[in-house]
C-alpha positions as a LaTeX table, in Angstrom:
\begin{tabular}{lrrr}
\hline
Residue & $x$ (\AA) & $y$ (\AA) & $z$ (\AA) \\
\hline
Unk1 & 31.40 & $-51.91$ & $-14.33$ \\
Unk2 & 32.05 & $-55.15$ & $-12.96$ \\
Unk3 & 30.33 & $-56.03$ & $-8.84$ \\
Unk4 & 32.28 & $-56.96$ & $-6.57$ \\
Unk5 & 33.40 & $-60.29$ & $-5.47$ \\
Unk6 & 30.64 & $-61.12$ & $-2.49$ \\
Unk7 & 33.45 & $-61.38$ & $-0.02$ \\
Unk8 & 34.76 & $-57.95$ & $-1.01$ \\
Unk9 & 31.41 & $-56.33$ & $-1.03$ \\
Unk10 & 30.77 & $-57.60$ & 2.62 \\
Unk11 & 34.07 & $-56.14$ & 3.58 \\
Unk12 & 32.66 & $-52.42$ & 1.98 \\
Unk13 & 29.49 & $-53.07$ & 3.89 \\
Unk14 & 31.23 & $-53.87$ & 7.11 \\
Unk15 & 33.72 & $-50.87$ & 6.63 \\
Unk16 & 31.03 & $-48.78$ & 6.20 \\
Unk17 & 28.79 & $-49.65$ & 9.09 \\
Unk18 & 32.35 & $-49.77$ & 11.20 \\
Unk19 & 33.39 & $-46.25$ & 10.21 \\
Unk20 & 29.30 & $-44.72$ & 10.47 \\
Unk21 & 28.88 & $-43.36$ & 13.92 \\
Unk22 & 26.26 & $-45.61$ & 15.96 \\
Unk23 & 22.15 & $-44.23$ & 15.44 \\
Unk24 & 22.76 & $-42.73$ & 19.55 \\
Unk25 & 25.87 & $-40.75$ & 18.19 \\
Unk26 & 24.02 & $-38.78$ & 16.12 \\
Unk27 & 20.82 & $-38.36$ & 18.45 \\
Unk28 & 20.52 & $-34.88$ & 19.77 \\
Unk29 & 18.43 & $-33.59$ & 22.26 \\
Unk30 & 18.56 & $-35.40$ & 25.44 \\
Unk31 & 19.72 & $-38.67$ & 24.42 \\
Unk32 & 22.80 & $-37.08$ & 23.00 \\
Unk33 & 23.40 & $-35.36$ & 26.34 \\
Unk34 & 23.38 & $-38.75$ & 27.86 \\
Unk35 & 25.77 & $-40.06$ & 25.39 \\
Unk36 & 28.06 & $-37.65$ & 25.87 \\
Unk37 & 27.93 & $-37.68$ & 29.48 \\
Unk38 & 28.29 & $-41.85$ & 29.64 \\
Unk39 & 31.51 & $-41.31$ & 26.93 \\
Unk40 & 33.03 & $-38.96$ & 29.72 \\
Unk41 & 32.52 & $-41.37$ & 32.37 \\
Unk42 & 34.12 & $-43.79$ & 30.51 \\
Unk43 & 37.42 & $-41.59$ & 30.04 \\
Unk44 & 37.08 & $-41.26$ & 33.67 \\
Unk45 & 37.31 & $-44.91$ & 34.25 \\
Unk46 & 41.01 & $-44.56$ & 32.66 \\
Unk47 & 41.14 & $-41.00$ & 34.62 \\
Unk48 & 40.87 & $-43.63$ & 38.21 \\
Unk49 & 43.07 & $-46.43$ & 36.73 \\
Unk50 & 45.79 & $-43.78$ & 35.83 \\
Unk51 & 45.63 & $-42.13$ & 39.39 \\
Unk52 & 45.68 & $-45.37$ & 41.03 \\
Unk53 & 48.79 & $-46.51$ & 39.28 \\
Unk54 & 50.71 & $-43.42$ & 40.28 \\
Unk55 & 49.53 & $-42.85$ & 43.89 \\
Unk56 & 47.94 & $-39.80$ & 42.85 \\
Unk57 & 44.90 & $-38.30$ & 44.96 \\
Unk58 & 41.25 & $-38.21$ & 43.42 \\
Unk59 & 40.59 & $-34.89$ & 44.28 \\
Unk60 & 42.66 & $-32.23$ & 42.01 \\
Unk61 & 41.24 & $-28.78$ & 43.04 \\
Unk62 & 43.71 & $-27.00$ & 40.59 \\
Unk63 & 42.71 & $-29.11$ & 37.39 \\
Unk64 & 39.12 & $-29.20$ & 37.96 \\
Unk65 & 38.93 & $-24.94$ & 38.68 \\
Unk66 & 40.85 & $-25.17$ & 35.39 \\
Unk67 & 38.50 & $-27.10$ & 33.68 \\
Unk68 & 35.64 & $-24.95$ & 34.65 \\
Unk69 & 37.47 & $-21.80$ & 33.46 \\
Unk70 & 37.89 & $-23.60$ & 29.54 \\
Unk71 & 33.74 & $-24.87$ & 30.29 \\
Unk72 & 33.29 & $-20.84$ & 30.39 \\
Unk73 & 35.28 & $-20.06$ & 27.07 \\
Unk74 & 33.63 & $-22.96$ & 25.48 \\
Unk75 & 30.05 & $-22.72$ & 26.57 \\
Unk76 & 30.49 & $-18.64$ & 25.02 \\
Unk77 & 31.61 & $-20.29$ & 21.69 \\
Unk78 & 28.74 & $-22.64$ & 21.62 \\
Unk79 & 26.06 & $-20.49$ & 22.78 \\
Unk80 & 25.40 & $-22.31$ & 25.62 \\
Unk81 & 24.84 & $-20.04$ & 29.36 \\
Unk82 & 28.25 & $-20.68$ & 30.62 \\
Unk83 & 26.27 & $-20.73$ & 33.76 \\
Unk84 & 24.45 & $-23.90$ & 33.13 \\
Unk85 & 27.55 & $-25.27$ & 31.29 \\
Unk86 & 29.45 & $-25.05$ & 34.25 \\
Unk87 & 26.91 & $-26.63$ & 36.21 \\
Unk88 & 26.95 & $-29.36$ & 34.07 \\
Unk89 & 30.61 & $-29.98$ & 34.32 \\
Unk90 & 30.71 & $-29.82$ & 37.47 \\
Unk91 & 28.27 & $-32.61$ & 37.64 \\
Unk92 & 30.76 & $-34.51$ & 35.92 \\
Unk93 & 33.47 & $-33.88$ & 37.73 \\
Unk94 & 31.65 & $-35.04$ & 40.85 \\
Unk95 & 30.76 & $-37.92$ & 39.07 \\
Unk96 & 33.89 & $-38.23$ & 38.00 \\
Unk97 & 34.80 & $-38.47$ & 41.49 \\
Unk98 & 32.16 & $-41.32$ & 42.26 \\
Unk99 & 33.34 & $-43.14$ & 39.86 \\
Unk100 & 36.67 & $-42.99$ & 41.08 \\
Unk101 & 36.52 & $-43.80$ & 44.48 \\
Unk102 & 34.10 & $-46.59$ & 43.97 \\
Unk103 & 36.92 & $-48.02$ & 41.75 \\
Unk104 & 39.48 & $-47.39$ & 44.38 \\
Unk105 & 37.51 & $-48.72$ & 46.94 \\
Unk106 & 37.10 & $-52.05$ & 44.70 \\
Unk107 & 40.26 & $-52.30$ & 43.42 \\
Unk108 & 42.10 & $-51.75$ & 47.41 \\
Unk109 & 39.69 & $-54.28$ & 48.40 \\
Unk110 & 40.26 & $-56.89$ & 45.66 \\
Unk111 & 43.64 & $-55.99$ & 44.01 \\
Unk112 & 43.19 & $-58.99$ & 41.29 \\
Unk113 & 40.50 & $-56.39$ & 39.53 \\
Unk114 & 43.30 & $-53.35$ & 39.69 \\
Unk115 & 43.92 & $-52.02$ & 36.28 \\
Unk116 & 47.16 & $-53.82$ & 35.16 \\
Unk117 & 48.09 & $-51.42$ & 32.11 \\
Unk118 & 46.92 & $-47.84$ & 33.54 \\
Unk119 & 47.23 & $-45.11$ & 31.14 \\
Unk120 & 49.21 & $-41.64$ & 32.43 \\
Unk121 & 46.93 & $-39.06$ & 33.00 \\
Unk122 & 48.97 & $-36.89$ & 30.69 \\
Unk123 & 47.58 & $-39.34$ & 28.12 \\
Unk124 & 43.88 & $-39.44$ & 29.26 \\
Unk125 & 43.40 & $-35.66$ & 30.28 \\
Unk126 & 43.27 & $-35.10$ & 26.56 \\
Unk127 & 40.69 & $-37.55$ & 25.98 \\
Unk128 & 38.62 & $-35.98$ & 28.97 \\
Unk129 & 38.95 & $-32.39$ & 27.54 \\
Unk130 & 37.38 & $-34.01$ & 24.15 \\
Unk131 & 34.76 & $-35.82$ & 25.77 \\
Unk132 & 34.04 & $-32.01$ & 27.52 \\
Unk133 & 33.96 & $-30.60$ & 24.63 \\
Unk134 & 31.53 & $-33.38$ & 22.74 \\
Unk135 & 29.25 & $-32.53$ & 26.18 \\
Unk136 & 29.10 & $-28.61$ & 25.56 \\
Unk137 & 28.12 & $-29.22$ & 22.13 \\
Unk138 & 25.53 & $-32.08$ & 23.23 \\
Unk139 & 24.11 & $-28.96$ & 25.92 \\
Unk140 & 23.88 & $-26.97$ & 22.75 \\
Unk141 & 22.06 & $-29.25$ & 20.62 \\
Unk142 & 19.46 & $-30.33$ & 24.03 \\
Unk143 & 18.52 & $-26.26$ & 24.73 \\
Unk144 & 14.95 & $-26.78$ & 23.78 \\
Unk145 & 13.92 & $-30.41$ & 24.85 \\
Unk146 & 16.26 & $-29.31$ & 28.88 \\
Unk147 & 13.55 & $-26.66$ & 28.59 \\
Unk148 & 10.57 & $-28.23$ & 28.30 \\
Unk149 & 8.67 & $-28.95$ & 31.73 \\
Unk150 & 9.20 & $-32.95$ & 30.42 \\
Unk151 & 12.81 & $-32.52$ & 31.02 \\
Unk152 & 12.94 & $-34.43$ & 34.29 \\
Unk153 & 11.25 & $-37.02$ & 32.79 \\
Unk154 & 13.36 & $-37.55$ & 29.60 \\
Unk155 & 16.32 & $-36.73$ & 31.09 \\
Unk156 & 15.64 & $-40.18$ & 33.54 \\
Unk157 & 14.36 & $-42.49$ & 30.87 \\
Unk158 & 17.35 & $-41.30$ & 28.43 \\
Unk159 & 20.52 & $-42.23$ & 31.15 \\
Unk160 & 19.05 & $-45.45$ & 31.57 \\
Unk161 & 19.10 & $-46.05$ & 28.05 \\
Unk162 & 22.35 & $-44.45$ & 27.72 \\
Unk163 & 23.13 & $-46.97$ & 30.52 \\
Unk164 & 22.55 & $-49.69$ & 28.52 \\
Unk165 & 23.80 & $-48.74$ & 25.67 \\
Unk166 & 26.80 & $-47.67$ & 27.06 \\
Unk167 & 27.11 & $-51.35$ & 28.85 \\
Unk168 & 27.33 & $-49.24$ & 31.99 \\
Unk169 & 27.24 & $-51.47$ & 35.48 \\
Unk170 & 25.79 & $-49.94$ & 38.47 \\
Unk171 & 28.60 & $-47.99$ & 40.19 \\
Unk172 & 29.20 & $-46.45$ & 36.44 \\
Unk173 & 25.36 & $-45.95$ & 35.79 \\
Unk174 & 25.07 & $-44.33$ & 39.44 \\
Unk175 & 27.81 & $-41.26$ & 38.26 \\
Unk176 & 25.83 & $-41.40$ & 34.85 \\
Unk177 & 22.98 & $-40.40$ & 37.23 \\
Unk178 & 25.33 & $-37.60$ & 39.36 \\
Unk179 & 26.64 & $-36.83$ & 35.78 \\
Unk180 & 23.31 & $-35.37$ & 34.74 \\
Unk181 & 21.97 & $-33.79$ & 37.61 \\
Unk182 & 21.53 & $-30.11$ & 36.58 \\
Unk183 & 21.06 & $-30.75$ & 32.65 \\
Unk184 & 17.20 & $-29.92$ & 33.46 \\
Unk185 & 17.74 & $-27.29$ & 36.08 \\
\hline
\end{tabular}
């Protein structure tokens, strides 16, 4: 069989390494926990740009009681305590939160940095319940190494690294932070 010409083999390789989920993807333990906690903060970024374009208020006491209720059904599915689950979403929705009204705060105070092409939140609430979901599953995975007395420990040194990886600047990085406060507790 006949290789490739060298410009269509780079192509394969670069499809390849495109399509193949980064090495932090498939971590578990920990560092996956921080993964998936940074991808939901990200969502929320779009979460604050889509509630700032329509006037709507940060805090949504209906939608984030209704999120807990789905952590609960989840958490049971994934053998995860739906106790600590919803601890752990809750975190993020406080983060969430942070996130938001730091955002706010910037954008009211320099409107040049508001989001110009904000997303609906019937378009991004999707994407949030995903990046939930990807977080249960990354508390299932972590059981053992959240368990060990170490946790605190890991749990600091992997959101920093998430932080980087992530490309996460300090208002972001600081609802990482909120984002992962019971994942040891």
């Amino acid at each position: 069989m006949p290789r490739p010409a060298p410009a269509l083999a780079a192509l394969i390789t670069a499809l390849g390494t495109a399509l193949a989920p980064p090495a932090h993807a498939r971590a578990g333990g920990i560092a996956g926990l921080a993964d998936a906690a940074a991808e939901r903060i990200s969502v929320s970024r779009d979460i604050a740009a889509a509630k700032w374009a329509a006037g709507t208020p940060i805090d949504d006491p209906e939608r984030e009681a209704q999120v807990l209720r789905d952590t609960t059904a989840q958490a049971t599915a994934a053998g995860v305590p739906a106790r600590t689950a919803r601890a752990v979403v809750g975190d993020q929705i406080e983060a969430s939160k942070i996130l938001q009204r730091g955002l706010h705060a910037r954008w009211a105070a320099r409107p040049g940095l508001g989001p110009r092409d904000a997303p609906g939140l019937t378009e991004v609430r999707p994407r949030l319940d995903a990046a939930t979901r990807r977080l249960i599953a990354a508390l299932a995975a972590s059981a053992e190494e959240r368990a060990s007395p170490a946790c605190a420990r890991t749990a600091d040194r992997q959101t920093r690294a998430a932080a980087r990886r992530h490309g996460l600047d300090p208002l972001h990085t600081a609802a990482l932070r909120r984002a992962l406060a019971s994942a040891c507790g």
